[in-house]
PDB file of C-alpha atoms in Angstrom:
ATOM      1  CA  MET A   1      -0.023  -0.027  -0.020  1.00 42.00           C
ATOM      2  CA  HIS A   2       2.943   2.294   0.631  1.00 43.00           C
ATOM      3  CA  HIS A   3       3.528   2.906  -3.056  1.00 41.00           C
ATOM      4  CA  LEU A   4      -0.020   3.666  -3.945  1.00 52.00           C
ATOM      5  CA  HIS A   5      -0.921   7.218  -4.763  1.00 67.00           C
ATOM      6  CA  ARG A   6      -2.088   9.136  -1.812  1.00 67.00           C
ATOM      7  CA  TRP A   7      -5.466  10.012  -3.361  1.00 77.00           C
ATOM      8  CA  LEU A   8      -6.210   6.333  -3.442  1.00 81.00           C
ATOM      9  CA  TYR A   9      -6.045   6.187   0.328  1.00 75.00           C
ATOM     10  CA  ILE A  10      -8.605   8.966   0.582  1.00 79.00           C
ATOM     11  CA  LEU A  11     -11.040   7.619  -1.962  1.00 84.00           C
ATOM     12  CA  SER A  12     -10.831   4.125  -0.491  1.00 83.00           C
ATOM     13  CA  ALA A  13     -11.708   5.564   2.902  1.00 82.00           C
ATOM     14  CA  LEU A  14     -14.656   7.390   1.318  1.00 86.00           C
ATOM     15  CA  PHE A  15     -15.917   4.147  -0.351  1.00 88.00           C
ATOM     16  CA  ASP A  16     -16.023   2.634   3.092  1.00 84.00           C
ATOM     17  CA  ASP A  17     -17.512   5.687   4.841  1.00 87.00           C
ATOM     18  CA  PRO A  18     -20.147   5.132   7.554  1.00 89.00           C
ATOM     19  CA  SER A  19     -22.378   7.666   5.859  1.00 92.00           C
ATOM     20  CA  GLU A  20     -24.369   6.410   2.917  1.00 91.00           C
ATOM     21  CA  ASN A  21     -24.448   9.872   1.402  1.00 93.00           C
ATOM     22  CA  VAL A  22     -20.676  10.076   1.407  1.00 91.00           C
ATOM     23  CA  ARG A  23     -20.304   6.563  -0.067  1.00 91.00           C
ATOM     24  CA  ASN A  24     -22.822   7.313  -2.801  1.00 92.00           C
ATOM     25  CA  ALA A  25     -21.069  10.574  -3.693  1.00 92.00           C
ATOM     26  CA  ALA A  26     -17.704   8.699  -3.884  1.00 91.00           C
ATOM     27  CA  TYR A  27     -19.188   6.013  -6.129  1.00 92.00           C
ATOM     28  CA  VAL A  28     -20.059   8.785  -8.665  1.00 92.00           C
ATOM     29  CA  SER A  29     -16.331   9.069  -9.329  1.00 92.00           C
ATOM     30  CA  PHE A  30     -16.589   5.891 -11.470  1.00 93.00           C
ATOM     31  CA  ARG A  31     -18.519   7.928 -14.021  1.00 92.00           C
ATOM     32  CA  LYS A  32     -15.252   9.654 -14.955  1.00 92.00           C
ATOM     33  CA  ILE A  33     -13.786   6.272 -16.032  1.00 95.00           C
ATOM     34  CA  ASN A  34     -14.046   5.535 -19.712  1.00 94.00           C
ATOM     35  CA  GLU A  35     -12.598   3.517 -22.572  1.00 93.00           C
ATOM     36  CA  GLU A  36      -9.569   5.792 -22.878  1.00 93.00           C
ATOM     37  CA  ASN A  37      -8.571   6.076 -19.249  1.00 93.00           C
ATOM     38  CA  ILE A  38      -9.705   2.813 -17.516  1.00 94.00           C
ATOM     39  CA  ASN A  39      -6.194   1.409 -17.441  1.00 93.00           C
ATOM     40  CA  ASN A  40      -5.210   4.335 -15.137  1.00 91.00           C
ATOM     41  CA  TYR A  41      -7.735   3.129 -12.604  1.00 93.00           C
ATOM     42  CA  ILE A  42      -7.072  -0.538 -12.195  1.00 94.00           C
ATOM     43  CA  ASP A  43      -5.683   0.043  -8.670  1.00 91.00           C
ATOM     44  CA  LEU A  44      -8.740   2.067  -7.724  1.00 91.00           C
ATOM     45  CA  ILE A  45     -11.040  -0.678  -8.988  1.00 93.00           C
ATOM     46  CA  LYS A  46      -9.153  -3.346  -7.046  1.00 92.00           C
ATOM     47  CA  ILE A  47      -9.298  -1.284  -3.839  1.00 88.00           C
ATOM     48  CA  PHE A  48     -12.963  -0.709  -4.429  1.00 89.00           C
ATOM     49  CA  ILE A  49     -13.965  -4.388  -4.981  1.00 91.00           C
ATOM     50  CA  TYR A  50     -12.025  -5.660  -1.958  1.00 88.00           C
ATOM     51  CA  ASN A  51     -13.015  -2.965   0.472  1.00 79.00           C
ATOM     52  CA  ASN A  52     -16.537  -2.146  -0.512  1.00 71.00           C
ATOM     53  CA  HIS A  53     -19.441  -4.325   0.687  1.00 67.00           C
ATOM     54  CA  SER A  54     -22.380  -2.371  -0.538  1.00 70.00           C
ATOM     55  CA  SER A  55     -23.197  -1.256  -4.053  1.00 81.00           C
ATOM     56  CA  PHE A  56     -21.233  -2.290  -7.190  1.00 88.00           C
ATOM     57  CA  ARG A  57     -23.868  -0.584  -9.376  1.00 88.00           C
ATOM     58  CA  SER A  58     -21.888   2.483 -10.463  1.00 90.00           C
ATOM     59  CA  LEU A  59     -18.820   0.452 -11.290  1.00 93.00           C
ATOM     60  CA  MET A  60     -20.841  -2.033 -13.306  1.00 93.00           C
ATOM     61  CA  TYR A  61     -22.528   0.674 -15.337  1.00 93.00           C
ATOM     62  CA  THR A  62     -19.089   2.156 -16.129  1.00 95.00           C
ATOM     63  CA  LEU A  63     -17.802  -1.300 -17.271  1.00 96.00           C
ATOM     64  CA  LYS A  64     -20.944  -1.793 -19.329  1.00 95.00           C
ATOM     65  CA  ASP A  65     -20.150   1.271 -21.407  1.00 95.00           C
ATOM     66  CA  ILE A  66     -16.545   0.059 -22.213  1.00 95.00           C
ATOM     67  CA  ASN A  67     -16.126  -1.870 -25.384  1.00 94.00           C
ATOM     68  CA  GLU A  68     -12.735  -3.436 -24.787  1.00 93.00           C
ATOM     69  CA  LEU A  69     -13.121  -4.795 -21.208  1.00 95.00           C
ATOM     70  CA  PRO A  70      -9.957  -4.995 -19.157  1.00 94.00           C
ATOM     71  CA  ASP A  71      -8.987  -8.286 -17.498  1.00 94.00           C
ATOM     72  CA  ILE A  72      -9.877  -6.896 -14.096  1.00 95.00           C
ATOM     73  CA  THR A  73     -13.513  -7.201 -15.142  1.00 96.00           C
ATOM     74  CA  ILE A  74     -13.628 -10.885 -14.294  1.00 96.00           C
ATOM     75  CA  GLU A  75     -12.254 -10.188 -10.858  1.00 96.00           C
ATOM     76  CA  VAL A  76     -14.976  -7.483 -10.405  1.00 95.00           C
ATOM     77  CA  CYS A  77     -17.678  -9.998 -11.348  1.00 95.00           C
ATOM     78  CA  GLU A  78     -16.299 -12.706  -9.110  1.00 95.00           C
ATOM     79  CA  GLN A  79     -16.147 -10.350  -6.117  1.00 93.00           C
ATOM     80  CA  PHE A  80     -19.661  -9.076  -6.829  1.00 92.00           C
ATOM     81  CA  PHE A  81     -21.062 -12.591  -6.417  1.00 90.00           C
ATOM     82  CA  LYS A  82     -18.938 -13.299  -3.323  1.00 90.00           C
ATOM     83  CA  ILE A  83     -20.581 -10.338  -1.651  1.00 88.00           C
ATOM     84  CA  ALA A  84     -24.018 -10.517  -3.212  1.00 85.00           C
ATOM     85  CA  GLY A  85     -24.596 -14.265  -2.756  1.00 82.00           C
ATOM     86  CA  LEU A  86     -28.241 -15.156  -3.048  1.00 80.00           C
ATOM     87  CA  LYS A  87     -29.363 -11.495  -3.195  1.00 79.00           C
ATOM     88  CA  ALA A  88     -28.351 -11.684  -6.917  1.00 79.00           C
ATOM     89  CA  SER A  89     -31.442 -13.817  -7.579  1.00 77.00           C
ATOM     90  CA  ASP A  90     -33.905 -11.914  -5.375  1.00 79.00           C
ATOM     91  CA  ILE A  91     -35.819  -9.514  -7.579  1.00 80.00           C
ATOM     92  CA  ARG A  92     -36.760  -7.376  -4.582  1.00 81.00           C
ATOM     93  CA  THR A  93     -33.144  -6.197  -4.227  1.00 81.00           C
ATOM     94  CA  GLU A  94     -31.104  -3.615  -6.132  1.00 80.00           C
ATOM     95  CA  THR A  95     -28.371  -6.265  -6.176  1.00 82.00           C
ATOM     96  CA  SER A  96     -30.383  -8.521  -8.485  1.00 83.00           C
ATOM     97  CA  GLY A  97     -30.629  -5.573 -10.977  1.00 83.00           C
ATOM     98  CA  THR A  98     -26.873  -5.196 -10.854  1.00 88.00           C
ATOM     99  CA  ALA A  99     -26.579  -8.959 -11.415  1.00 89.00           C
ATOM    100  CA  GLY A 100     -28.295  -8.469 -14.821  1.00 89.00           C
ATOM    101  CA  ILE A 101     -25.446  -6.175 -15.900  1.00 91.00           C
ATOM    102  CA  VAL A 102     -22.819  -8.553 -14.449  1.00 92.00           C
ATOM    103  CA  ALA A 103     -24.343 -11.411 -16.535  1.00 91.00           C
ATOM    104  CA  GLU A 104     -23.910  -9.332 -19.689  1.00 92.00           C
ATOM    105  CA  LEU A 105     -20.326  -8.442 -18.754  1.00 95.00           C
ATOM    106  CA  ILE A 106     -19.357 -12.068 -18.186  1.00 94.00           C
ATOM    107  CA  PHE A 107     -20.625 -13.127 -21.627  1.00 92.00           C
ATOM    108  CA  ARG A 108     -18.829 -10.218 -23.156  1.00 94.00           C
ATOM    109  CA  ILE A 109     -15.485 -11.031 -21.504  1.00 95.00           C
ATOM    110  CA  TYR A 110     -15.902 -14.669 -22.468  1.00 93.00           C
ATOM    111  CA  GLY A 111     -16.378 -13.544 -26.090  1.00 92.00           C
ATOM    112  CA  GLN A 112     -13.408 -11.195 -25.992  1.00 93.00           C
ATOM    113  CA  THR A 113     -10.691 -13.007 -24.038  1.00 94.00           C
ATOM    114  CA  GLU A 114      -8.019 -15.245 -25.502  1.00 93.00           C
ATOM    115  CA  ASP A 115      -6.830 -16.166 -22.031  1.00 95.00           C
ATOM    116  CA  GLN A 116      -7.922 -19.685 -21.182  1.00 95.00           C
ATOM    117  CA  GLU A 117      -7.791 -19.073 -17.469  1.00 96.00           C
ATOM    118  CA  ILE A 118     -10.169 -16.121 -17.793  1.00 96.00           C
ATOM    119  CA  SER A 119     -12.461 -18.170 -20.030  1.00 95.00           C
ATOM    120  CA  LYS A 120     -12.615 -20.881 -17.383  1.00 96.00           C
ATOM    121  CA  ARG A 121     -13.411 -18.273 -14.700  1.00 96.00           C
ATOM    122  CA  CYS A 122     -16.243 -16.942 -16.909  1.00 95.00           C
ATOM    123  CA  LEU A 123     -17.690 -20.435 -17.300  1.00 94.00           C
ATOM    124  CA  ASP A 124     -17.422 -21.020 -13.559  1.00 94.00           C
ATOM    125  CA  LEU A 125     -19.363 -17.813 -12.919  1.00 93.00           C
ATOM    126  CA  ILE A 126     -22.016 -18.706 -15.500  1.00 92.00           C
ATOM    127  CA  ASP A 127     -22.459 -22.058 -13.702  1.00 92.00           C
ATOM    128  CA  TYR A 128     -22.766 -20.300 -10.413  1.00 91.00           C
ATOM    129  CA  MET A 129     -25.324 -17.853 -11.835  1.00 88.00           C
ATOM    130  CA  LEU A 130     -27.381 -20.698 -13.199  1.00 89.00           C
ATOM    131  CA  GLU A 131     -27.116 -22.598  -9.883  1.00 89.00           C
ATOM    132  CA  ILE A 132     -28.542 -19.632  -7.917  1.00 86.00           C
ATOM    133  CA  ASN A 133     -30.873 -18.472 -10.709  1.00 82.00           C
ATOM    134  CA  ALA A 134     -29.303 -15.055 -10.814  1.00 83.00           C
ATOM    135  CA  LEU A 135     -31.275 -12.259 -12.545  1.00 79.00           C
ATOM    136  CA  GLY A 136     -30.183 -11.791 -16.122  1.00 79.00           C
ATOM    137  CA  ILE A 137     -28.394 -15.117 -16.766  1.00 82.00           C
ATOM    138  CA  GLU A 138     -31.421 -16.658 -18.524  1.00 80.00           C
ATOM    139  CA  LYS A 139     -31.752 -13.659 -20.856  1.00 80.00           C
ATOM    140  CA  GLU A 140     -28.077 -13.842 -21.823  1.00 79.00           C
ATOM    141  CA  ILE A 141     -28.299 -17.624 -22.572  1.00 78.00           C
ATOM    142  CA  LEU A 142     -31.485 -17.099 -24.576  1.00 78.00           C
ATOM    143  CA  PHE A 143     -29.683 -14.478 -26.562  1.00 75.00           C
ATOM    144  CA  ILE A 144     -27.020 -16.978 -27.602  1.00 71.00           C
ATOM    145  CA  TYR A 145     -29.277 -20.017 -27.858  1.00 69.00           C
ATOM    146  CA  PRO A 146     -32.708 -18.683 -28.781  1.00 63.00           C
TER     147      PRO A 146
ATOM    148  CA  MET B   1      -9.465  25.310 -13.659  1.00 29.00           C
ATOM    149  CA  ILE B   2      -9.873  23.132 -10.630  1.00 36.00           C
ATOM    150  CA  LEU B   3      -9.530  25.745  -7.843  1.00 37.00           C
ATOM    151  CA  SER B   4     -12.713  27.452  -6.807  1.00 39.00           C
ATOM    152  CA  LYS B   5     -10.687  30.078  -5.016  1.00 49.00           C
ATOM    153  CA  ASN B   6      -7.026  31.077  -4.732  1.00 50.00           C
ATOM    154  CA  PRO B   7      -5.817  30.534  -1.205  1.00 48.00           C
ATOM    155  CA  ASP B   8      -2.738  32.330  -0.020  1.00 50.00           C
ATOM    156  CA  VAL B   9       0.414  30.229  -0.202  1.00 50.00           C
ATOM    157  CA  ASN B  10       1.254  30.693   3.488  1.00 51.00           C
ATOM    158  CA  GLU B  11      -2.275  29.777   4.422  1.00 49.00           C
ATOM    159  CA  ILE B  12      -2.045  26.582   2.379  1.00 47.00           C
ATOM    160  CA  GLY B  13       1.182  25.825   4.150  1.00 49.00           C
ATOM    161  CA  ALA B  14      -0.364  26.259   7.524  1.00 48.00           C
ATOM    162  CA  ILE B  15      -3.384  24.196   6.576  1.00 46.00           C
ATOM    163  CA  SER B  16      -1.167  21.584   5.111  1.00 45.00           C
ATOM    164  CA  ALA B  17       0.682  21.185   8.426  1.00 46.00           C
ATOM    165  CA  SER B  18      -2.543  20.273  10.211  1.00 46.00           C
ATOM    166  CA  TYR B  19      -4.399  18.436   7.519  1.00 49.00           C
ATOM    167  CA  THR B  20      -2.121  16.910   4.884  1.00 50.00           C
ATOM    168  CA  SER B  21      -0.069  15.159   7.530  1.00 50.00           C
ATOM    169  CA  LEU B  22      -3.327  13.754   8.855  1.00 50.00           C
ATOM    170  CA  ILE B  23      -4.795  12.840   5.508  1.00 53.00           C
ATOM    171  CA  PHE B  24      -1.832  11.973   3.415  1.00 52.00           C
ATOM    172  CA  GLU B  25       1.028  10.843   5.590  1.00 47.00           C
ATOM    173  CA  TYR B  26      -0.786   8.416   7.827  1.00 44.00           C
ATOM    174  CA  LYS B  27      -1.975   5.065   6.544  1.00 44.00           C
ATOM    175  CA  LEU B  28      -5.633   5.810   6.029  1.00 46.00           C
ATOM    176  CA  PRO B  29      -6.808   2.227   5.788  1.00 45.00           C
ATOM    177  CA  GLN B  30      -5.743   1.890   9.440  1.00 45.00           C
ATOM    178  CA  LEU B  31      -7.135   5.284  10.293  1.00 51.00           C
ATOM    179  CA  ASN B  32     -10.809   5.983  10.879  1.00 60.00           C
ATOM    180  CA  PHE B  33     -11.196   8.900   8.445  1.00 64.00           C
ATOM    181  CA  SER B  34     -14.698   9.633   9.700  1.00 66.00           C
ATOM    182  CA  LEU B  35     -13.421  10.295  13.251  1.00 66.00           C
ATOM    183  CA  TYR B  36     -11.239  13.162  12.098  1.00 66.00           C
ATOM    184  CA  ILE B  37     -13.274  14.868   9.372  1.00 73.00           C
ATOM    185  CA  SER B  38     -16.978  15.776   9.609  1.00 77.00           C
ATOM    186  CA  GLU B  39     -19.582  14.203   7.391  1.00 84.00           C
ATOM    187  CA  ILE B  40     -20.254  17.444   5.452  1.00 83.00           C
ATOM    188  CA  HIS B  41     -16.566  17.798   4.689  1.00 79.00           C
ATOM    189  CA  ARG B  42     -16.187  14.144   3.691  1.00 82.00           C
ATOM    190  CA  LEU B  43     -19.162  14.614   1.409  1.00 86.00           C
ATOM    191  CA  GLY B  44     -17.431  17.632  -0.174  1.00 84.00           C
ATOM    192  CA  ILE B  45     -14.292  15.607  -0.702  1.00 83.00           C
ATOM    193  CA  ALA B  46     -16.233  12.761  -2.217  1.00 87.00           C
ATOM    194  CA  LYS B  47     -17.887  15.184  -4.611  1.00 86.00           C
ATOM    195  CA  ALA B  48     -14.579  16.690  -5.540  1.00 83.00           C
ATOM    196  CA  PHE B  49     -13.273  13.285  -6.492  1.00 85.00           C
ATOM    197  CA  ALA B  50     -16.441  12.474  -8.400  1.00 88.00           C
ATOM    198  CA  GLU B  51     -16.071  15.699 -10.381  1.00 85.00           C
ATOM    199  CA  TYR B  52     -12.310  15.701 -10.896  1.00 84.00           C
ATOM    200  CA  LEU B  53     -11.180  12.096 -10.762  1.00 86.00           C
ATOM    201  CA  PRO B  54      -8.920  12.425 -13.849  1.00 83.00           C
ATOM    202  CA  TYR B  55      -6.989  15.094 -11.873  1.00 80.00           C
ATOM    203  CA  ALA B  56      -6.855  13.059  -8.694  1.00 77.00           C
ATOM    204  CA  SER B  57      -3.059  12.895  -8.489  1.00 70.00           C
ATOM    205  CA  SER B  58      -2.580  16.593  -9.367  1.00 69.00           C
ATOM    206  CA  PRO B  59      -1.453  19.020  -6.597  1.00 65.00           C
ATOM    207  CA  SER B  60      -4.306  21.361  -7.480  1.00 66.00           C
ATOM    208  CA  LEU B  61      -6.933  18.789  -6.493  1.00 68.00           C
ATOM    209  CA  VAL B  62      -5.165  18.344  -3.203  1.00 65.00           C
ATOM    210  CA  ILE B  63      -5.340  22.157  -2.732  1.00 65.00           C
ATOM    211  CA  TYR B  64      -8.996  22.106  -3.693  1.00 68.00           C
ATOM    212  CA  ILE B  65      -9.669  19.387  -1.183  1.00 68.00           C
ATOM    213  CA  ILE B  66      -7.853  21.266   1.512  1.00 63.00           C
ATOM    214  CA  SER B  67      -9.974  24.328   0.741  1.00 66.00           C
ATOM    215  CA  ILE B  68     -13.127  22.170   1.240  1.00 65.00           C
ATOM    216  CA  ILE B  69     -11.890  20.827   4.582  1.00 59.00           C
ATOM    217  CA  ARG B  70     -11.047  24.323   5.741  1.00 55.00           C
TER     218      ARG B  70
END
């Protein structure tokens, strides 16, 4: 952590703030990440997914708008399901709505990657989503196999 | 332009002594940020990051944040 930029310390503290208002305001910073600059924010994304236990929604929307998804995306999706668990299949929760975006991302990474290890991790996540009946997985599969 | 105002250099230096050492030099993950800075100021800092993330490592954003805390 010593070599991380100092601003990362601050933003990571804000992501984990006790106030929901502060956390939500900090999440908005993901809207500034785009296709051109995402590789500058891989450390920020890592800090976020391993220190944040609430909403992944803003980050997922950011990734959704990126055509060439970075490898970190699979890690984001895995961490999302570790935290969300069965909430990903409960339509009463915001988390299940986010799961729909995650399903789309997983299929996109699977289609883009040439890394066998990442492909395997995508398939493991698809299996998991089917197992828990996560929102969005059925739609993605029907899209491929109508 | 990131700065909303143009604080005096000496003033920034004095503020830096009390705040930047607290914010930047300590290991924040081990520090309870919310104990030291009020919610309204933390909200201001979060909004500054949300607005100016691409400039996050620039000194002017640091100065801007200090002006919010002040």
